[in-house]
mmCIF file of C-alpha atoms in Angstrom:
data_model
loop_
_atom_site.group_PDB
_atom_site.id
_atom_site.type_symbol
_atom_site.label_atom_id
_atom_site.label_comp_id
_atom_site.label_asym_id
_atom_site.label_seq_id
_atom_site.Cartn_x
_atom_site.Cartn_y
_atom_site.Cartn_z
ATOM 1 C CA UNK A 6 73.367 5.565 152.181
ATOM 2 C CA UNK A 7 73.435 6.849 155.745
ATOM 3 C CA UNK A 8 72.747 10.675 155.532
ATOM 4 C CA UNK A 9 73.519 11.593 159.168
ATOM 5 C CA UNK A 10 76.924 9.619 159.082
ATOM 6 C CA UNK A 11 77.772 11.687 155.926
ATOM 7 C CA UNK A 12 76.836 15.002 157.473
ATOM 8 C CA UNK A 13 78.947 14.226 160.498
ATOM 9 C CA UNK A 14 82.027 13.465 158.204
ATOM 10 C CA UNK A 15 81.359 16.572 156.271
ATOM 11 C CA UNK A 16 81.130 18.912 159.355
ATOM 12 C CA UNK A 17 84.124 17.407 161.134
ATOM 13 C CA UNK A 18 86.179 18.169 158.051
ATOM 14 C CA UNK A 19 84.837 21.644 157.850
ATOM 15 C CA UNK A 20 85.172 22.201 161.358
ATOM 16 C CA UNK A 21 88.871 21.084 161.444
ATOM 17 C CA UNK A 22 89.794 23.740 158.783
ATOM 18 C CA UNK A 23 87.844 26.899 159.789
ATOM 19 C CA UNK A 24 89.432 28.822 162.541
ATOM 20 C CA UNK A 25 90.463 32.193 163.740
ATOM 21 C CA UNK A 26 91.759 33.295 160.421
ATOM 22 C CA UNK A 27 88.564 32.191 158.589
ATOM 23 C CA UNK A 28 86.134 33.536 161.100
ATOM 24 C CA UNK A 29 87.650 36.937 161.421
ATOM 25 C CA UNK A 30 87.625 37.357 157.789
ATOM 26 C CA UNK A 31 91.504 38.178 157.765
ATOM 27 C CA UNK A 32 92.365 34.870 155.961
ATOM 28 C CA UNK A 33 89.794 35.216 153.265
ATOM 29 C CA UNK A 34 90.904 38.967 152.748
ATOM 30 C CA UNK A 35 94.529 38.019 152.637
ATOM 31 C CA UNK A 36 93.988 35.562 149.781
ATOM 32 C CA UNK A 37 90.972 36.707 147.938
ATOM 33 C CA UNK A 38 90.626 40.535 148.804
ATOM 34 C CA UNK A 39 92.552 41.544 145.809
ATOM 35 C CA UNK A 40 91.234 38.873 143.342
ATOM 36 C CA UNK A 41 87.610 38.617 144.065
ATOM 37 C CA UNK A 42 84.879 36.423 145.468
ATOM 38 C CA UNK A 43 84.992 34.003 142.596
ATOM 39 C CA UNK A 44 88.380 32.794 143.584
ATOM 40 C CA UNK A 45 87.117 32.059 146.974
ATOM 41 C CA UNK A 46 84.082 30.305 145.748
ATOM 42 C CA UNK A 47 86.391 27.969 143.570
ATOM 43 C CA UNK A 48 88.718 27.278 146.474
ATOM 44 C CA UNK A 49 85.545 26.257 148.374
ATOM 45 C CA UNK A 50 84.650 23.812 145.728
ATOM 46 C CA UNK A 51 88.158 22.497 145.475
ATOM 47 C CA UNK A 52 88.392 21.901 149.270
ATOM 48 C CA UNK A 53 85.193 19.741 149.028
ATOM 49 C CA UNK A 54 86.611 17.767 146.271
ATOM 50 C CA UNK A 55 89.755 17.177 148.260
ATOM 51 C CA UNK A 56 87.586 15.734 151.158
ATOM 52 C CA UNK A 57 86.348 13.006 148.816
ATOM 53 C CA UNK A 58 89.819 12.486 147.501
ATOM 54 C CA UNK A 59 91.111 12.046 151.216
ATOM 55 C CA UNK A 60 88.260 9.570 151.917
ATOM 56 C CA UNK A 61 89.295 7.490 148.783
ATOM 57 C CA UNK A 62 92.852 7.554 149.824
ATOM 58 C CA UNK A 63 92.251 6.784 153.385
ATOM 59 C CA UNK A 64 92.282 2.945 152.907
ATOM 60 C CA UNK A 65 95.668 2.975 150.922
ATOM 61 C CA UNK A 66 97.182 5.232 153.755
ATOM 62 C CA UNK A 67 96.120 2.567 156.422
ATOM 63 C CA UNK A 68 97.805 -0.269 154.387
ATOM 64 C CA UNK A 69 100.874 1.900 154.190
ATOM 65 C CA UNK A 70 101.070 2.462 157.979
ATOM 66 C CA UNK A 71 100.144 -1.210 158.682
ATOM 67 C CA UNK A 72 102.378 -2.709 156.007
ATOM 68 C CA UNK A 73 104.544 -5.753 156.749
ATOM 69 C CA UNK A 74 107.460 -4.069 154.709
ATOM 70 C CA UNK A 75 109.498 -2.056 157.120
ATOM 71 C CA UNK A 76 110.336 0.608 154.617
ATOM 72 C CA UNK A 77 106.775 1.358 153.743
ATOM 73 C CA UNK A 78 105.577 1.316 157.375
ATOM 74 C CA UNK A 79 108.440 3.643 158.207
ATOM 75 C CA UNK A 80 107.182 6.152 155.614
ATOM 76 C CA UNK A 81 103.723 6.091 156.912
ATOM 77 C CA UNK A 82 104.773 6.558 160.431
ATOM 78 C CA UNK A 83 107.126 9.571 159.343
ATOM 79 C CA UNK A 84 104.339 11.271 157.667
ATOM 80 C CA UNK A 85 102.082 10.794 160.796
ATOM 81 C CA UNK A 86 104.784 12.305 163.033
ATOM 82 C CA UNK A 87 105.176 15.352 160.891
ATOM 83 C CA UNK A 88 101.334 15.644 160.849
ATOM 84 C CA UNK A 89 101.226 15.421 164.700
ATOM 85 C CA UNK A 90 103.898 18.158 165.105
ATOM 86 C CA UNK A 91 101.934 20.447 162.691
ATOM 87 C CA UNK A 92 98.644 19.658 164.434
ATOM 88 C CA UNK A 93 100.060 20.503 167.856
ATOM 89 C CA UNK A 94 101.339 23.811 166.337
ATOM 90 C CA UNK A 95 97.822 24.463 164.959
ATOM 91 C CA UNK A 96 96.470 23.852 168.504
ATOM 92 C CA UNK A 97 98.936 26.520 169.914
ATOM 93 C CA UNK A 98 97.961 28.922 167.294
ATOM 94 C CA UNK A 99 94.209 28.514 168.000
ATOM 95 C CA UNK A 100 94.548 28.706 171.670
ATOM 96 C CA UNK A 101 96.585 32.072 171.372
ATOM 97 C CA UNK A 102 94.103 33.437 168.878
ATOM 98 C CA UNK A 103 91.270 32.553 171.008
ATOM 99 C CA UNK A 104 92.760 34.282 173.953
ATOM 100 C CA UNK A 105 93.532 37.583 172.015
ATOM 101 C CA UNK A 106 90.199 37.627 170.126
ATOM 102 C CA UNK A 107 87.839 37.007 172.929
ATOM 103 C CA UNK A 108 89.806 39.410 175.235
ATOM 104 C CA UNK A 109 89.666 42.092 172.578
ATOM 105 C CA UNK A 110 86.101 41.516 171.780
ATOM 106 C CA UNK A 111 84.563 40.989 175.288
ATOM 107 C CA UNK A 112 87.554 42.095 177.623
ATOM 108 C CA UNK A 113 87.329 38.692 179.230
ATOM 109 C CA UNK A 114 90.704 37.175 180.137
ATOM 110 C CA UNK A 115 91.845 33.464 180.113
ATOM 111 C CA UNK A 116 89.101 32.288 177.825
ATOM 112 C CA UNK A 117 91.856 30.729 175.568
ATOM 113 C CA UNK A 118 93.283 28.846 178.444
ATOM 114 C CA UNK A 119 89.995 27.473 179.685
ATOM 115 C CA UNK A 120 88.926 26.533 176.102
ATOM 116 C CA UNK A 121 92.236 24.840 175.568
ATOM 117 C CA UNK A 122 91.704 22.759 178.970
ATOM 118 C CA UNK A 123 88.122 21.824 177.942
ATOM 119 C CA UNK A 124 89.079 20.691 174.408
ATOM 120 C CA UNK A 125 92.102 18.608 175.924
ATOM 121 C CA UNK A 126 89.599 16.620 177.820
ATOM 122 C CA UNK A 127 87.246 16.247 174.658
ATOM 123 C CA UNK A 128 90.265 14.898 172.802
ATOM 124 C CA UNK A 129 90.149 11.601 175.020
ATOM 125 C CA UNK A 130 86.465 11.170 174.118
ATOM 126 C CA UNK A 131 85.248 8.958 171.394
ATOM 127 C CA UNK A 132 85.279 10.339 167.779
ATOM 128 C CA UNK A 133 81.494 10.259 167.765
ATOM 129 C CA UNK A 134 81.412 13.055 170.364
ATOM 130 C CA UNK A 135 83.646 15.167 168.126
ATOM 131 C CA UNK A 136 81.449 14.450 165.119
ATOM 132 C CA UNK A 137 78.203 15.356 167.001
ATOM 133 C CA UNK A 138 79.644 18.605 168.358
ATOM 134 C CA UNK A 139 80.815 19.774 164.913
ATOM 135 C CA UNK A 140 77.405 18.782 163.387
ATOM 136 C CA UNK A 141 75.891 21.370 165.648
ATOM 137 C CA UNK A 142 78.688 23.913 165.652
ATOM 138 C CA UNK A 143 79.306 24.289 161.871
ATOM 139 C CA UNK A 144 75.525 25.037 160.876
ATOM 140 C CA UNK A 145 75.310 27.421 163.764
ATOM 141 C CA UNK A 146 78.277 29.313 162.313
ATOM 142 C CA UNK A 147 76.695 29.227 158.870
ATOM 143 C CA UNK A 148 73.541 30.838 160.353
ATOM 144 C CA UNK A 149 75.313 33.494 162.257
ATOM 145 C CA UNK A 150 77.471 34.396 159.086
ATOM 146 C CA UNK A 151 74.045 34.607 157.155
ATOM 147 C CA UNK A 152 72.726 36.914 159.763
ATOM 148 C CA UNK A 153 75.772 39.193 159.515
ATOM 149 C CA UNK A 154 75.897 39.039 155.759
ATOM 150 C CA UNK A 155 72.114 40.291 155.533
ATOM 151 C CA UNK A 156 73.253 43.549 157.075
ATOM 152 C CA UNK A 157 75.581 44.343 154.203
ATOM 153 C CA UNK A 158 75.429 44.711 150.457
ATOM 154 C CA UNK A 159 76.015 42.058 147.831
ATOM 155 C CA UNK A 160 79.782 41.882 147.129
ATOM 156 C CA UNK A 161 80.965 41.687 143.358
ATOM 157 C CA UNK A 162 82.053 38.396 141.917
ATOM 158 C CA UNK A 163 85.372 39.815 140.783
ATOM 159 C CA UNK A 164 88.182 38.102 138.890
ATOM 160 C CA UNK A 165 89.944 34.700 139.247
ATOM 161 C CA UNK A 166 93.459 33.979 140.474
ATOM 162 C CA UNK A 167 94.322 30.299 140.466
ATOM 163 C CA UNK A 168 97.557 30.857 142.385
ATOM 164 C CA UNK A 169 95.406 32.199 145.308
ATOM 165 C CA UNK A 170 93.091 29.256 145.015
ATOM 166 C CA UNK A 171 95.837 26.615 145.261
ATOM 167 C CA UNK A 172 97.697 28.509 148.002
ATOM 168 C CA UNK A 173 94.559 28.777 150.106
ATOM 169 C CA UNK A 174 93.740 25.071 149.775
ATOM 170 C CA UNK A 175 97.385 24.167 150.551
ATOM 171 C CA UNK A 176 97.518 26.167 153.705
ATOM 172 C CA UNK A 177 94.124 24.814 154.956
ATOM 173 C CA UNK A 178 93.845 21.268 153.925
ATOM 174 C CA UNK A 179 96.265 19.551 156.192
ATOM 175 C CA UNK A 180 94.086 19.368 159.252
ATOM 176 C CA UNK A 181 91.086 18.366 157.363
ATOM 177 C CA UNK A 182 92.792 15.951 155.326
ATOM 178 C CA UNK A 183 94.530 14.406 158.209
ATOM 179 C CA UNK A 184 91.195 14.021 160.275
ATOM 180 C CA UNK A 185 89.423 12.410 157.254
ATOM 181 C CA UNK A 186 92.202 9.955 156.618
ATOM 182 C CA UNK A 187 91.838 8.797 160.214
ATOM 183 C CA UNK A 188 88.360 7.854 159.959
ATOM 184 C CA UNK A 189 87.674 4.279 161.139
ATOM 185 C CA UNK A 190 84.603 3.624 158.920
ATOM 186 C CA UNK A 191 84.618 3.020 155.207
ATOM 187 C CA UNK A 192 82.357 4.859 152.713
ATOM 188 C CA UNK A 193 80.698 3.778 149.573
ATOM 189 C CA UNK A 194 81.430 5.802 146.422
ATOM 190 C CA UNK A 195 77.860 7.229 146.592
ATOM 191 C CA UNK A 196 78.469 8.432 150.066
ATOM 192 C CA UNK A 197 81.903 9.854 149.164
ATOM 193 C CA UNK A 198 80.365 11.820 146.325
ATOM 194 C CA UNK A 199 77.622 13.140 148.418
ATOM 195 C CA UNK A 200 80.139 14.210 151.228
ATOM 196 C CA UNK A 201 82.230 15.955 148.735
ATOM 197 C CA UNK A 202 79.500 17.806 147.019
ATOM 198 C CA UNK A 203 78.030 18.965 150.391
ATOM 199 C CA UNK A 204 81.406 20.061 151.666
ATOM 200 C CA UNK A 205 82.068 21.957 148.357
ATOM 201 C CA UNK A 206 78.591 23.726 148.786
ATOM 202 C CA UNK A 207 79.154 24.719 152.477
ATOM 203 C CA UNK A 208 82.712 25.728 151.970
ATOM 204 C CA UNK A 209 81.935 27.915 148.896
ATOM 205 C CA UNK A 210 78.854 29.496 150.547
ATOM 206 C CA UNK A 211 80.769 30.297 153.789
ATOM 207 C CA UNK A 212 83.686 31.833 151.856
ATOM 208 C CA UNK A 213 81.210 33.916 149.840
ATOM 209 C CA UNK A 214 79.507 35.121 153.092
ATOM 210 C CA UNK A 215 82.711 35.853 154.757
ATOM 211 C CA UNK A 216 84.012 37.684 151.639
ATOM 212 C CA UNK A 217 80.799 39.892 151.460
ATOM 213 C CA UNK A 218 81.043 40.822 155.191
ATOM 214 C CA UNK A 219 84.713 41.493 155.118
ATOM 215 C CA UNK A 220 85.474 43.300 151.730
ATOM 216 C CA UNK A 221 84.670 46.894 153.056
ATOM 217 C CA UNK A 222 87.208 46.336 155.767
ATOM 218 C CA UNK A 223 89.796 44.113 153.876
ATOM 219 C CA UNK A 224 92.784 45.973 155.503
ATOM 220 C CA UNK A 225 91.577 45.435 159.108
ATOM 221 C CA UNK A 226 93.127 42.764 161.315
ATOM 222 C CA UNK A 227 89.603 41.422 161.980
ATOM 223 C CA UNK A 228 87.303 42.461 159.180
ATOM 224 C CA UNK A 229 84.334 40.613 160.380
ATOM 225 C CA UNK A 230 84.683 42.193 163.749
ATOM 226 C CA UNK A 231 84.725 45.682 162.212
ATOM 227 C CA UNK A 232 81.744 45.066 159.998
ATOM 228 C CA UNK A 233 79.727 43.749 163.086
ATOM 229 C CA UNK A 234 80.849 46.662 165.257
ATOM 230 C CA UNK A 235 79.574 49.117 162.545
ATOM 231 C CA UNK A 236 76.241 47.362 162.590
ATOM 232 C CA UNK A 237 75.948 47.054 166.289
ATOM 233 C CA UNK A 238 76.537 43.355 166.261
ATOM 234 C CA UNK A 239 79.931 42.945 167.716
ATOM 235 C CA UNK A 240 78.929 40.318 170.303
ATOM 236 C CA UNK A 241 77.627 38.092 167.403
ATOM 237 C CA UNK A 242 80.879 38.235 165.561
ATOM 238 C CA UNK A 243 82.675 37.342 168.872
ATOM 239 C CA UNK A 244 80.480 34.222 168.995
ATOM 240 C CA UNK A 245 81.141 33.230 165.375
ATOM 241 C CA UNK A 246 84.837 33.650 165.783
ATOM 242 C CA UNK A 247 84.872 31.749 169.117
ATOM 243 C CA UNK A 248 82.845 28.753 167.729
ATOM 244 C CA UNK A 249 85.156 28.603 164.660
ATOM 245 C CA UNK A 250 88.153 28.402 166.806
ATOM 246 C CA UNK A 251 86.660 25.887 169.123
ATOM 247 C CA UNK A 252 85.633 23.527 166.238
ATOM 248 C CA UNK A 253 89.119 23.529 164.988
ATOM 249 C CA UNK A 254 90.643 23.009 168.494
ATOM 250 C CA UNK A 255 88.346 19.957 168.836
ATOM 251 C CA UNK A 256 89.852 18.424 165.703
ATOM 252 C CA UNK A 257 93.413 19.205 166.810
ATOM 253 C CA UNK A 258 93.057 17.589 170.233
ATOM 254 C CA UNK A 259 91.227 14.565 168.872
ATOM 255 C CA UNK A 260 94.073 13.876 166.448
ATOM 256 C CA UNK A 261 96.727 14.334 168.864
ATOM 257 C CA UNK A 262 95.246 12.131 171.560
ATOM 258 C CA UNK A 263 94.341 9.444 169.075
ATOM 259 C CA UNK A 264 97.809 9.279 167.706
ATOM 260 C CA UNK A 265 99.235 9.149 171.367
ATOM 261 C CA UNK A 266 96.792 6.349 172.145
ATOM 262 C CA UNK A 267 97.950 4.356 169.052
ATOM 263 C CA UNK A 268 101.506 4.243 170.506
ATOM 264 C CA UNK A 269 100.210 3.373 173.998
ATOM 265 C CA UNK A 270 100.555 6.838 175.714
ATOM 266 C CA UNK A 271 98.276 7.157 178.581
ATOM 267 C CA UNK A 272 95.175 9.495 178.084
ATOM 268 C CA UNK A 273 96.123 11.384 181.283
ATOM 269 C CA UNK A 274 99.524 12.167 179.686
ATOM 270 C CA UNK A 275 97.944 13.507 176.585
ATOM 271 C CA UNK A 276 95.659 15.776 178.473
ATOM 272 C CA UNK A 277 98.473 17.163 180.695
ATOM 273 C CA UNK A 278 100.610 17.771 177.612
ATOM 274 C CA UNK A 279 97.866 19.791 175.847
ATOM 275 C CA UNK A 280 97.224 21.888 178.954
ATOM 276 C CA UNK A 281 100.745 22.668 179.078
ATOM 277 C CA UNK A 282 100.854 23.738 175.645
ATOM 278 C CA UNK A 283 97.737 25.749 176.134
ATOM 279 C CA UNK A 284 99.584 27.543 178.833
ATOM 280 C CA UNK A 285 102.681 28.222 176.638
ATOM 281 C CA UNK A 286 100.394 29.500 173.957
ATOM 282 C CA UNK A 287 99.324 32.543 176.131
ATOM 283 C CA UNK A 288 103.078 33.466 176.285
ATOM 284 C CA UNK A 289 103.249 34.239 172.590
ATOM 285 C CA UNK A 290 101.622 36.806 170.396
ATOM 286 C CA UNK A 291 99.019 35.278 167.976
ATOM 287 C CA UNK A 292 100.567 37.073 164.892
ATOM 288 C CA UNK A 293 104.055 35.972 165.725
ATOM 289 C CA UNK A 294 103.086 32.358 166.149
ATOM 290 C CA UNK A 295 101.146 32.328 162.986
ATOM 291 C CA UNK A 296 104.105 33.933 161.124
ATOM 292 C CA UNK A 297 106.351 31.110 162.071
ATOM 293 C CA UNK A 298 103.891 28.203 161.883
ATOM 294 C CA UNK A 299 101.598 28.870 159.071
ATOM 295 C CA UNK A 300 104.106 29.009 156.148
ATOM 296 C CA UNK A 301 105.356 25.575 157.404
ATOM 297 C CA UNK A 302 101.953 24.164 157.715
ATOM 298 C CA UNK A 303 101.132 25.394 154.357
ATOM 299 C CA UNK A 304 104.102 23.466 152.728
ATOM 300 C CA UNK A 305 103.246 20.231 154.757
ATOM 301 C CA UNK A 306 99.701 20.619 153.599
ATOM 302 C CA UNK A 307 100.493 20.773 149.980
ATOM 303 C CA UNK A 308 102.933 17.927 150.302
ATOM 304 C CA UNK A 309 100.592 15.809 152.142
ATOM 305 C CA UNK A 310 97.769 16.470 149.766
ATOM 306 C CA UNK A 311 99.937 15.483 146.679
ATOM 307 C CA UNK A 312 101.079 12.437 148.356
ATOM 308 C CA UNK A 313 97.712 11.290 149.411
ATOM 309 C CA UNK A 314 96.189 11.985 145.839
ATOM 310 C CA UNK A 315 98.942 9.892 144.324
ATOM 311 C CA UNK A 316 99.034 7.053 146.910
ATOM 312 C CA UNK A 317 96.117 4.943 145.430
ATOM 313 C CA UNK A 318 97.712 5.007 142.046
ATOM 314 C CA UNK A 319 101.091 4.193 143.536
ATOM 315 C CA UNK A 320 99.653 1.347 145.387
ATOM 316 C CA UNK A 321 97.989 -0.054 142.284
ATOM 317 C CA UNK A 322 101.355 0.205 140.405
ATOM 318 C CA UNK A 323 103.233 -1.580 143.229
ATOM 319 C CA UNK A 324 100.388 -4.128 143.470
ATOM 320 C CA UNK A 325 100.713 -4.900 139.638
ATOM 321 C CA UNK A 326 104.527 -5.311 140.007
ATOM 322 C CA UNK A 327 104.377 -7.455 142.942
ATOM 323 C CA UNK A 328 101.729 -9.847 141.503
ATOM 324 C CA UNK A 329 103.948 -10.140 138.297
ATOM 325 C CA UNK A 330 106.932 -10.782 140.459
ATOM 326 C CA UNK A 331 105.098 -13.561 142.446
ATOM 327 C CA UNK A 332 103.865 -15.184 139.241
ATOM 328 C CA UNK A 333 107.391 -15.194 137.855
ATOM 329 C CA UNK A 334 108.807 -16.926 141.008
ATOM 330 C CA UNK A 335 105.957 -19.601 140.934
ATOM 331 C CA UNK A 336 106.807 -20.334 137.297
ATOM 332 C CA UNK A 337 110.588 -20.745 138.130
ATOM 333 C CA UNK A 338 109.793 -23.219 140.856
ATOM 334 C CA UNK A 339 107.473 -25.215 138.632
ATOM 335 C CA UNK A 340 110.153 -25.318 135.802
ATOM 336 C CA UNK A 341 112.788 -26.441 138.332
ATOM 337 C CA UNK A 342 110.756 -29.368 139.491
#
């Protein structure tokens, strides 16, 4: 088992999911502020388990998109098109959020735009570049969250709300699942289990840290920022938020450029397109964009997750039916002779 390869996949999955909502604490409070930390921890564990499920289903999905049967291939391509659109919408949301958060935290303008430009060029780099960047960024976010958390009190575990758990996972899983399903390498069962367990641990711990930091300011638009400001660490919270957004943007641009390349769209066009959308993102209020896009992304995420979890079983069933049909046809030919 190659530990570093597993770590890179784990962190690219996590990096694709965390973003402005997570790093500001707003998203965690929205889902778990009323139910308790336990719900968030369970959601983190489930997100880790889903990472393994997407890795297991990736081979079946590749068979679907590369099938000789036009109907199956059309289904796979249609799913990719929907995911591509949702990923582009996520890119616009993150650029807008980055601009507002950094300008509000540090009074620096156009950071969102220049970040969008930078990640647009990173999107045409090899996947290994994205993996290595997130292998550094995600642990750094964890350390910074731990430093902030050390300044507060231990939050109560609270109750459990299964609806919030599944709602949170459905809203977040699309990007992570999409990028995991697009991995070129195959992984052994042992590696998949290791990746799932590690993802579950990191997610659960991260959510617990964010919850503990945010709970006293759960009604604020940026609870972590308010907590950090109270303890004289506002710059640190700004760095955490920026890194989280940056890691998600890397995943967005990589997926968009990768899908564009698969249909022979030039890299220069992909970069130009992303820069144009980064410019457009600055024209809209972050809350407005999120209000329109996130509900749709959430529905797509749930549907995509259900489909991917079912796909290996569907393929196994179709495979059995196909083999029986072929056997029957062979027997007919033998009898005719």
